[in-house]
Coordinates of C-alpha atoms and ligand atoms in Angstrom, one line a residue:
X163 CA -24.0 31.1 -26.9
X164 CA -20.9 31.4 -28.8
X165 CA -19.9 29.0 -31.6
X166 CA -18.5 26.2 -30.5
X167 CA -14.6 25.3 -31.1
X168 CA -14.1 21.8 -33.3
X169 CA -11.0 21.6 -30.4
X170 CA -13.8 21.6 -28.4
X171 CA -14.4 18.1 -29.8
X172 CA -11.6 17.0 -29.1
X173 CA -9.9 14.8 -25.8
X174 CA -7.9 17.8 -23.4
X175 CA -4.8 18.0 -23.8
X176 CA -2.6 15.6 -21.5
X177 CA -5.6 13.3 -21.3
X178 CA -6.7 9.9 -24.0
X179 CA -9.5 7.7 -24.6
X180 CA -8.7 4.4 -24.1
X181 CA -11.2 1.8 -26.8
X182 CA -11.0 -1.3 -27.6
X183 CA -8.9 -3.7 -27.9
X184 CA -6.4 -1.3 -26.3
X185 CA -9.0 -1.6 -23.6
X186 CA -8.5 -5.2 -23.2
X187 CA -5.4 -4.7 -21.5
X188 CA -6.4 -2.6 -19.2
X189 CA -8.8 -5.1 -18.0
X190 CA -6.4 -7.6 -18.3
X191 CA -3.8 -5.7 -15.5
X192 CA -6.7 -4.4 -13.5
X193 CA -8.2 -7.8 -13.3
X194 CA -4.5 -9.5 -12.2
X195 CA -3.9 -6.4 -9.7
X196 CA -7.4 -7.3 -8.0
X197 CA -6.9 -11.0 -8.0
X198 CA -3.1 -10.5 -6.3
X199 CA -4.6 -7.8 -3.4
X200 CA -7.1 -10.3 -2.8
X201 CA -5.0 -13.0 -2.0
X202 CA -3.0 -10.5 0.3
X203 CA -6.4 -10.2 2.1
X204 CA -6.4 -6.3 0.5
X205 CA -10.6 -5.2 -0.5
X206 CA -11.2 -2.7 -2.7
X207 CA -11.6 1.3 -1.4
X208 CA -13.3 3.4 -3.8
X209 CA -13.2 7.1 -2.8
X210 CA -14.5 10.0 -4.8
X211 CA -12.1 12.0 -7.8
X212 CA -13.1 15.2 -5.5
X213 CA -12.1 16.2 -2.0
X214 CA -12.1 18.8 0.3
X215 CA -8.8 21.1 -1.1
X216 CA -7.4 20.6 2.8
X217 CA -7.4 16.8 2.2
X218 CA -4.3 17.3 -0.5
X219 CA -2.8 20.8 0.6
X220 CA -2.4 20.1 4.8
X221 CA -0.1 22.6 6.8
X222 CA 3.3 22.8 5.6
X223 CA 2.6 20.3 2.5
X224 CA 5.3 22.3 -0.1
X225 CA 5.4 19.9 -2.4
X226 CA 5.0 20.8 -5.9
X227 CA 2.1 18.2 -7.0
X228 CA 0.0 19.9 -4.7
X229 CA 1.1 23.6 -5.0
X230 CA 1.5 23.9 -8.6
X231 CA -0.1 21.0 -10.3
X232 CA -3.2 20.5 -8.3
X233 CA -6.6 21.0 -10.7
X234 CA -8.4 23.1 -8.0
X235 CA -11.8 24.6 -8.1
X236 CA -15.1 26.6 -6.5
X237 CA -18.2 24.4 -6.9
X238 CA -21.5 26.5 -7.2
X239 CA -21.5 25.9 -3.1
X240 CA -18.7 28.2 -2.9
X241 CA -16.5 25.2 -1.5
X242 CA -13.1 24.6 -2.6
X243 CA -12.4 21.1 -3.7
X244 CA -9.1 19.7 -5.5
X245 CA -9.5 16.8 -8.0
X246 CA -8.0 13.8 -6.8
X247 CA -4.0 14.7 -7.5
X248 CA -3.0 11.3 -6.1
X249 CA -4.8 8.2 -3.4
X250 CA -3.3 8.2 -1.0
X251 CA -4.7 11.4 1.2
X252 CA -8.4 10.1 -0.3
X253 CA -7.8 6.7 0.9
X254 CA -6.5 8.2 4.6
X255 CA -9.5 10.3 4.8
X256 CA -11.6 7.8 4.5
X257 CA -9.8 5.9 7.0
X258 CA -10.0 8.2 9.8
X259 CA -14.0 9.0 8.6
X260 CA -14.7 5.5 9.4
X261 CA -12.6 4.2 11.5
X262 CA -12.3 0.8 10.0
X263 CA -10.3 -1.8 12.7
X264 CA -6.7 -2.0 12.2
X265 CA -4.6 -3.4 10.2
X266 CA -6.9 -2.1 7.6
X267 CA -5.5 -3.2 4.0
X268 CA -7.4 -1.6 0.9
X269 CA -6.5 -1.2 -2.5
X270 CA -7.8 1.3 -5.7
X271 CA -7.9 1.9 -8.9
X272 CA -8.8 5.0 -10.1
X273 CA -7.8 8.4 -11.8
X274 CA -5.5 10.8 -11.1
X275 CA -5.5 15.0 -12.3
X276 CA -2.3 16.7 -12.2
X277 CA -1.6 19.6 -14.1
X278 CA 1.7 18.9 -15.4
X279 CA 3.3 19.4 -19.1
X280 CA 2.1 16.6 -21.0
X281 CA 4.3 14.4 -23.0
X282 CA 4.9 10.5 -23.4
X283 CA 4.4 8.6 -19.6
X284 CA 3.3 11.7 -18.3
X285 CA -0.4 13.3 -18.2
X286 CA -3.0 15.5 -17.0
X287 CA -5.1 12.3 -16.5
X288 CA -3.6 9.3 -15.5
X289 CA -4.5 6.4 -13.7
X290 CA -3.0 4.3 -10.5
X291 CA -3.2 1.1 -9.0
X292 CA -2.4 1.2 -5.5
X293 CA -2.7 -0.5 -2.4
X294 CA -2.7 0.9 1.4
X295 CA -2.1 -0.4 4.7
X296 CA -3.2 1.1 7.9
X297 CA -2.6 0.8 11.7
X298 CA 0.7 -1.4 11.6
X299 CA 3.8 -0.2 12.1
X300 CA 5.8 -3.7 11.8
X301 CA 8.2 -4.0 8.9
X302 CA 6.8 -6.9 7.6
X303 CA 4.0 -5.0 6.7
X304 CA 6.8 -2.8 4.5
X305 CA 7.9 -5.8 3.0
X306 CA 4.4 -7.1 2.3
X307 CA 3.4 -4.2 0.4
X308 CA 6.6 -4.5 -1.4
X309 CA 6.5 -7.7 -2.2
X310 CA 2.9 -7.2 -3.5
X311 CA 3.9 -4.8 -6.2
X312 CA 7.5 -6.4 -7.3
X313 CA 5.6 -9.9 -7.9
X314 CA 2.6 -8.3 -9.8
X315 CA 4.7 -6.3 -12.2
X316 CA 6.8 -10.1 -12.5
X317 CA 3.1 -11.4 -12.9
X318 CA 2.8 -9.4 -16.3
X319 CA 5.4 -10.7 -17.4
X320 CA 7.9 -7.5 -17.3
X321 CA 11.7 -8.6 -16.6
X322 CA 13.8 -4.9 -16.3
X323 CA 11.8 -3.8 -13.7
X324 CA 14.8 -2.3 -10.9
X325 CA 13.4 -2.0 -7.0
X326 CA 15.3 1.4 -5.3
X327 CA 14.7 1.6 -1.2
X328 CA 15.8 4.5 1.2
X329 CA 14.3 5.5 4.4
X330 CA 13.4 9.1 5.2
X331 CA 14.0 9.0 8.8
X332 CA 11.1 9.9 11.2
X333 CA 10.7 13.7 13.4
X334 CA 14.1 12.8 15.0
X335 CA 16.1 12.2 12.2
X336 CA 14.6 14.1 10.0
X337 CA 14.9 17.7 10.8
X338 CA 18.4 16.9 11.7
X339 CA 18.8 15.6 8.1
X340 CA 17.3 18.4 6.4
X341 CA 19.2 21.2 8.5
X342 CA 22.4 19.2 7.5
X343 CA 20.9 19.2 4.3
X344 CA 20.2 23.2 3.7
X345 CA 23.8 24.2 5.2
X346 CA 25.1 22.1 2.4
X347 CA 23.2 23.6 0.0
X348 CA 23.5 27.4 0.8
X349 CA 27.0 26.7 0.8
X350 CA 26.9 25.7 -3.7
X351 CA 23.8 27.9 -3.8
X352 CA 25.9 31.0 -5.2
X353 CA 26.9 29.2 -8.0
X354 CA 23.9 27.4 -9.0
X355 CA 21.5 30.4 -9.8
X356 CA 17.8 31.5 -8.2
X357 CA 15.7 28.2 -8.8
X358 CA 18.4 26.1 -6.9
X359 CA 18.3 28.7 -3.5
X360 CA 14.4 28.6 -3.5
X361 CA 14.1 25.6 -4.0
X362 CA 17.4 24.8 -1.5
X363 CA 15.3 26.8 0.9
X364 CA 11.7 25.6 0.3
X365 CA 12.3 22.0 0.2
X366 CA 16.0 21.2 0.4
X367 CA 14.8 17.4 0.0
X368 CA 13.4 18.4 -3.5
X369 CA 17.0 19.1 -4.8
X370 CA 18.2 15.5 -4.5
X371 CA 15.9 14.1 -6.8
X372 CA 16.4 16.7 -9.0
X373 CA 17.7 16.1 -12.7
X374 CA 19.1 19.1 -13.6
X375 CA 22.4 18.8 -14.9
X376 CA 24.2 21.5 -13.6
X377 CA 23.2 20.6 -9.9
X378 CA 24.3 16.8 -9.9
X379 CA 27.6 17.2 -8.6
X380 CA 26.0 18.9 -5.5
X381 CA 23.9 16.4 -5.6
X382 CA 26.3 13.5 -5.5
X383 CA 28.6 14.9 -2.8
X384 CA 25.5 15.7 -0.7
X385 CA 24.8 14.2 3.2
X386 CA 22.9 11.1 2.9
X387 CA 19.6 10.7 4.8
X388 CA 20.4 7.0 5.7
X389 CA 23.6 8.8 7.6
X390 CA 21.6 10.6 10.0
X391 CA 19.2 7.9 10.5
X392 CA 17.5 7.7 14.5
X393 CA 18.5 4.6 16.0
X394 CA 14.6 3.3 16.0
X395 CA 14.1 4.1 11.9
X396 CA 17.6 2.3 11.3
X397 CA 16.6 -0.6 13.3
X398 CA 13.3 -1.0 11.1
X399 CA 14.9 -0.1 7.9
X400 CA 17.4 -3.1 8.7
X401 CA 14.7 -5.8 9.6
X402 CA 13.0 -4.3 6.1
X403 CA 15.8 -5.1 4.1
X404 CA 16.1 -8.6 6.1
X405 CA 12.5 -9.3 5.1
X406 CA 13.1 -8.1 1.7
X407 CA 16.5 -11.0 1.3
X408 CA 14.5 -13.8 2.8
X409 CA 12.2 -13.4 0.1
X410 CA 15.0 -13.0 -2.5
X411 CA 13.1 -9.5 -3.5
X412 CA 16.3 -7.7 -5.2
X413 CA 16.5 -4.3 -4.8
X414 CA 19.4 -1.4 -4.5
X415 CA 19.3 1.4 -1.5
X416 CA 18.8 4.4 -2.8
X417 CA 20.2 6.9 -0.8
X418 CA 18.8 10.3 -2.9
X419 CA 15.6 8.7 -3.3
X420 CA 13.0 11.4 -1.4
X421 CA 9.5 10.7 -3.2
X422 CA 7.3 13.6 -4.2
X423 CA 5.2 14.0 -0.6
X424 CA 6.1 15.1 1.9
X425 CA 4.5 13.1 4.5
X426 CA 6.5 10.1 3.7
X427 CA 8.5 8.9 6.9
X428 CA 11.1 5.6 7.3
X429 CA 10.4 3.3 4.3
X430 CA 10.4 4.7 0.7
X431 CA 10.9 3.0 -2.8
X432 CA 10.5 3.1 -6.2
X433 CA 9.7 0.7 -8.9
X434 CA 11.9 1.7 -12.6
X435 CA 12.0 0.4 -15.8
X436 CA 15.0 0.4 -17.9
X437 CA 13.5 -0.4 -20.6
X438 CA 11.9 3.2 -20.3
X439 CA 13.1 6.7 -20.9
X440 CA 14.8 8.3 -17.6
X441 CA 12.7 10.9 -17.5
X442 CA 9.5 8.8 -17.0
X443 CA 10.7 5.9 -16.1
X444 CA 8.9 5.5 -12.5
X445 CA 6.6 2.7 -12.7
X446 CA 5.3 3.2 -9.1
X447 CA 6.7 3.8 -6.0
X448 CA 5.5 4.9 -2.4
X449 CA 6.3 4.3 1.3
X450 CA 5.3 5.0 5.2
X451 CA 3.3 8.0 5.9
X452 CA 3.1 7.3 9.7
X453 CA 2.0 10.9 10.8
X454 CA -1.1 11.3 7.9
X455 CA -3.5 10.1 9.8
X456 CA -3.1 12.3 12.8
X457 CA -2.8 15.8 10.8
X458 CA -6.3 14.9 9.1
X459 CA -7.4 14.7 12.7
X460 CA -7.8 10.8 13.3
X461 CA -5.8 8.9 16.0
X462 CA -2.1 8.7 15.9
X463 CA -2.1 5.6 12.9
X464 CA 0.8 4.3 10.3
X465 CA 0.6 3.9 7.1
X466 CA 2.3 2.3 4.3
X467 CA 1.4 2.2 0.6
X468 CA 1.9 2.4 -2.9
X469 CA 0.8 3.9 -6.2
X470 CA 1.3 2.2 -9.6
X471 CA 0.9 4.1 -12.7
X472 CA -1.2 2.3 -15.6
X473 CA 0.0 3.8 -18.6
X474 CA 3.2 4.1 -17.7
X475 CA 3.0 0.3 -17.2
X476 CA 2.2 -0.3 -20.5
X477 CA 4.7 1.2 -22.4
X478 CA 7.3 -1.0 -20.2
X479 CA 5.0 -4.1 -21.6
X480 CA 5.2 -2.2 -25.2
X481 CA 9.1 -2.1 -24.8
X482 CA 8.7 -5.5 -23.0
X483 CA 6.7 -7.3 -25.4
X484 CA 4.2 -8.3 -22.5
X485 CA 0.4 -8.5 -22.2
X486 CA -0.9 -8.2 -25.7
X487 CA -4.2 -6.6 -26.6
X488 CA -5.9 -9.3 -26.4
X489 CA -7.6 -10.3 -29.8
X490 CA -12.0 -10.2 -29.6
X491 CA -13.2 -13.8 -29.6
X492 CA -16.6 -14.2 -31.1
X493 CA -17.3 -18.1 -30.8
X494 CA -20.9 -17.5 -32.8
X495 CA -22.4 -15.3 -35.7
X496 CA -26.2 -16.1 -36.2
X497 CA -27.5 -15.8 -39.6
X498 CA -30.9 -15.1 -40.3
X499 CA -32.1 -16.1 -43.7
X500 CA -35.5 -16.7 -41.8
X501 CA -36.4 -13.5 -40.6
X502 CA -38.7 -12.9 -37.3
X503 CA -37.8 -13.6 -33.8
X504 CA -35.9 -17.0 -33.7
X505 CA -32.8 -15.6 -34.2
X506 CA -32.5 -13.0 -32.2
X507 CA -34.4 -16.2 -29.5
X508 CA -31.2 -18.3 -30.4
X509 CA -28.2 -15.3 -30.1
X510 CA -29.6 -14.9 -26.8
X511 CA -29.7 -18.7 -26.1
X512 CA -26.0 -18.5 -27.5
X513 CA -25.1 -15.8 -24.9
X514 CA -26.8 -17.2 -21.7
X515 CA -24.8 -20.8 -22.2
X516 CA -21.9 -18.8 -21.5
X517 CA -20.7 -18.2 -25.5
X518 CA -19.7 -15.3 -27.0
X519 CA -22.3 -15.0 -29.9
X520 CA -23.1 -11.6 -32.4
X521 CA -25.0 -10.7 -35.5
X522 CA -25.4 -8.2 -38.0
X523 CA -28.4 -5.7 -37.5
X524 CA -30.6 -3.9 -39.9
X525 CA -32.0 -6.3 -42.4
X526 CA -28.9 -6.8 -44.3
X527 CA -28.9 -9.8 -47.5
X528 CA -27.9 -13.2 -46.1
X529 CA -24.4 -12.8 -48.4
X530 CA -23.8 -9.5 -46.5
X531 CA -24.3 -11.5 -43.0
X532 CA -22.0 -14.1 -43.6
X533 CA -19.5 -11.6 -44.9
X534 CA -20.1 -9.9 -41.5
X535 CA -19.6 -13.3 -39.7
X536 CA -15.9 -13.8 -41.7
X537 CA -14.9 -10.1 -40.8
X538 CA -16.1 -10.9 -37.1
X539 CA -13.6 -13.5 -37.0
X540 CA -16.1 -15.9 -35.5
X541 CA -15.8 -19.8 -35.3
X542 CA -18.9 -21.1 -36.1
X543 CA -21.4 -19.5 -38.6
X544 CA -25.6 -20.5 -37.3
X545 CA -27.8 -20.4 -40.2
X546 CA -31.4 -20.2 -39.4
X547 CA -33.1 -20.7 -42.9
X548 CA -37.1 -21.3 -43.3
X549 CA -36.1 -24.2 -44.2
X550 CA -34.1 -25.7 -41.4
X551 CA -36.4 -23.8 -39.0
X552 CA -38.9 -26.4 -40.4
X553 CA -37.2 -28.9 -39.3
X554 CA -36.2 -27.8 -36.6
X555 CA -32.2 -27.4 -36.7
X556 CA -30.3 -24.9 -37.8
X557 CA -27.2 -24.9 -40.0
X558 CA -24.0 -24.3 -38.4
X559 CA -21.0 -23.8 -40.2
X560 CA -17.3 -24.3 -39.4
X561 CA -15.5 -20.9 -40.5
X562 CA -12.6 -22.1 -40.8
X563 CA -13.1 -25.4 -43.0
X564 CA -16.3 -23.9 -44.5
X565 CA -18.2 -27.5 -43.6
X566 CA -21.7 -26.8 -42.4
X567 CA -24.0 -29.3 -40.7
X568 CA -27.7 -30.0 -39.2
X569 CA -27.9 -29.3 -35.4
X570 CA -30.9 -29.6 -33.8
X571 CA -32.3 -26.4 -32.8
X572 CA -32.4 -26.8 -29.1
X573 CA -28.8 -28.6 -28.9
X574 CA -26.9 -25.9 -30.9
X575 CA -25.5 -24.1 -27.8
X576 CA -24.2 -27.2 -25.9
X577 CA -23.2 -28.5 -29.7
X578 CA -20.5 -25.3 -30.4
X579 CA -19.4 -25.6 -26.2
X580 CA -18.2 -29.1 -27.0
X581 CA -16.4 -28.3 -30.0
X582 CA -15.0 -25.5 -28.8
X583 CA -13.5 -27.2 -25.5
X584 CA -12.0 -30.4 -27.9
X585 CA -10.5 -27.8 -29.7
X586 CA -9.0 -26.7 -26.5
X587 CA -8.1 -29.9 -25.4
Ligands
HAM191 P1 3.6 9.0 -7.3 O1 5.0 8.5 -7.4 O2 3.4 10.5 -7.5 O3 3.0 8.5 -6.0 O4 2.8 8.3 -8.4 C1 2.8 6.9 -8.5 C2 3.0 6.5 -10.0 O5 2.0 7.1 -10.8 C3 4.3 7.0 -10.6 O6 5.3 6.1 -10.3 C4 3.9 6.9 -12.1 O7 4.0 5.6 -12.6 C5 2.5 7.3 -12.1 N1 2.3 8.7 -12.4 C6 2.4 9.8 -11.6 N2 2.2 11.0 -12.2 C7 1.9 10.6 -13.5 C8 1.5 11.4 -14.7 N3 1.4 12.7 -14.7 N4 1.3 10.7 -15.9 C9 1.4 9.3 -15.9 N5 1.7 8.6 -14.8 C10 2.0 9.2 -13.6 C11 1.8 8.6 -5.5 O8 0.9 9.1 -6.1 C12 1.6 8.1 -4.1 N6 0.2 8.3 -3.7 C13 2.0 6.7 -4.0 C14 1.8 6.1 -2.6 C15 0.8 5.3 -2.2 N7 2.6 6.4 -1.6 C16 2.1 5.7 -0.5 N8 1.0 5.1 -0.9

């Protein structure tokens, strides 16, 4: 075996670690996320990092996410099998595996493995929250899921947060559109060099959410989707955006918004930050998908859904000043001075009652312990000395006033919880 590399040693590229008590945010937005999808009667859908390839790259799926991006491999089966590039197709699959009753509401969080060129907000690795509805077509299930993401990012706290919507039209309107759409296009194509025409001809939606500078005056004079909209997908985007002003949800239509699927139909959006960077500034976004189910060979079944990033997320609350790492509370330090098994007896007492509680391991002097008790920022200090133990109490100290009292041993527990909760009072 050859040496190995200290890179080797190393996160990949485009991925991180995330430790304490960066970590402490994370649970603190995953935690409100769950509590919110709850309350929209939403359960949780866990579905594996690995699929079948086909579950990502369907017919026609030219999207570049799945053609370029996709982390794709043999496993020692010979199968081919795509890490999870997004969860949306996961969360499908699973749908029309089990056939759960419609409206079926589920929501995620998990990882995501795109190959892209890593820089800040964007990463080989990154993780979404998202939530999914299938079997309902009604527009108030658009504005649900909408509403369900605008008030969580409010939830944390995070104030430039803009709401774009568009509707992609459905098979009548769309093909229409997109013919339209290429004409237009090969008409500037001469001009604009070899990436524009194959991309013009590959996926002439692609273009309009380009950001290349030489193409945006194309871009800008371009037909719009919403202009060539079938009579049945203008009808629901209008009772969508009625549903979105009764709720006084504010949002902008977005007319060159296309999303990075392609089996969005009718309803898209996106959620951006201005207090982030253009280039990454995409908090989350998604839309319907109402043909999905049927090409992964399940019933004819809409969808609507959306994908939140994390990180992404928290550099609008770093720019934002929300949700704070959250500082480690330690209400307890046991000190033994006694040595044997009471203290580690008490710490656990400590624990169980519902405190937090911690100590110093390996025999360390009782001055090194109580240093270990300041540096743990704990509350109270609890003494067990041979003496005390004697008598039965232990000596707990106030860390914070440095007075220490006599509380009987099998009352310390209840003893700290009442301090602690007049201090709270
Ligand atoms: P998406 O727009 O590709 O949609 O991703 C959703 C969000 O994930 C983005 O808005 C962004 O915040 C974050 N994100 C995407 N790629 C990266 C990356 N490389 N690094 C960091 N963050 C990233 C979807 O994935 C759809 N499945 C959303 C959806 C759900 N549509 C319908 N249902």
């Amino acid at each position: 075996m050859s040496e190995p590399r200290l890179e080797s040693f190393r996160a990949p590229i485009g991925t991180h670690d995330v430790l304490a008590p960066e970590s402490g945010r994370w649970v603190a937005i995953v935690a409100a996320f769950a509590e919110r999808a709850g309350r929209f009667g939403y359960g949780l859908a866990i579905t594996p990092i690995f699929e079948h390839r086909e579950v990502f790259q369907r017919v026609g799926e030219e999207t570049d996410v799945v053609r370029k991006e996709m982390y794709e491999l043999t496993d020692k089966g010979g199968r081919t099998i795509a890490l999870r590039p997004e969860g949306t197709a996961p969360v499908v699959r699973a749908y029309v595996q089990h056939r759960p009753t419609p409206p079926w509401k589920a929501w995620y969080v998990a990882p995501n493995f795109r190959y892209e060129r890593p820089q800040k907000g964007r990463y080989r690795q990154h993780w979404q929250l998202g939530a999914e509805v299938l079997g309902v077509d009604d527009p108030d299930v658009d504005v649900e899921i909408i509403e369900l993401a605008h008030g969580f990012f409010a939830s944390l706290g995070l104030g430039q947060v803009r709401l774009l919507v568009n509707s992609m039209g459905d098979d009548v309107s769309r093909p229409r559109y997109e013919s339209a759409l290429r004409s237009y296009l090969r008409e500037h194509a001469g001009s604009l060099g070899a990436e524009f025409t194959e991309r013009s001809e590959a996926n002439p939606l692609r273009v309009l959410d380009s950001k290349h500078p030489d193409w945006q005056d194309v871009i800008e004079r371009a037909p719009q989707l919403t202009e060539y909209l079938s009579d049945d997908s203008r009808e629901h985007f209008e009772r969508v955006q009625q549903g979105l002003d009764a709720l006084g949800l504010r949002y902008e239509l977005a007319p060159r918004l296309v999303r990075g699927f392609d089996y969005y139909t009718r309803t898209v959006f996106e959620f951006q930050s201005d207090a982030l960077d253009a280039a990454q500034n995409a908090l989350g976004g998604g839309g319907r998908y109402d043909k999905l189910a049927e090409e992964m060979g399940g019933p004819p079944t809409p969808g609507i859904g959306f994908g939140i990033g994390i990180e992404r997320v928290l550099i609008a609350c770093d720019a934002e000043g929300a949700v704070p790492a959250p500082v480690a509370r330690v209400d307890a330090f046991v000190v033994n001075a006694a040595g044997g098994a009471s203290a580690t007896r008490v710490l656990a007492e400590l624990r169980e009652s519902g405190l937090s509680a911690d100590r110093a391991y390996g025999g360390r002097s009782v001055k090194a312990q109580w240093k270990a008790a300041d540096r743990s920022g704990a509350r109270y200090g609890v003494m067990l000395g041979a003496a005390e133990l004697e008598r039965n109490v232990v000596g707990v100290k106030d860390l914070q006033t440095g007075e220490q009292i006599d509380v009987p041993r099998d009352a310390v527990a209840a003893w700290i919880t009442t301090r602690l909760e007049e201090d709270r009072a």
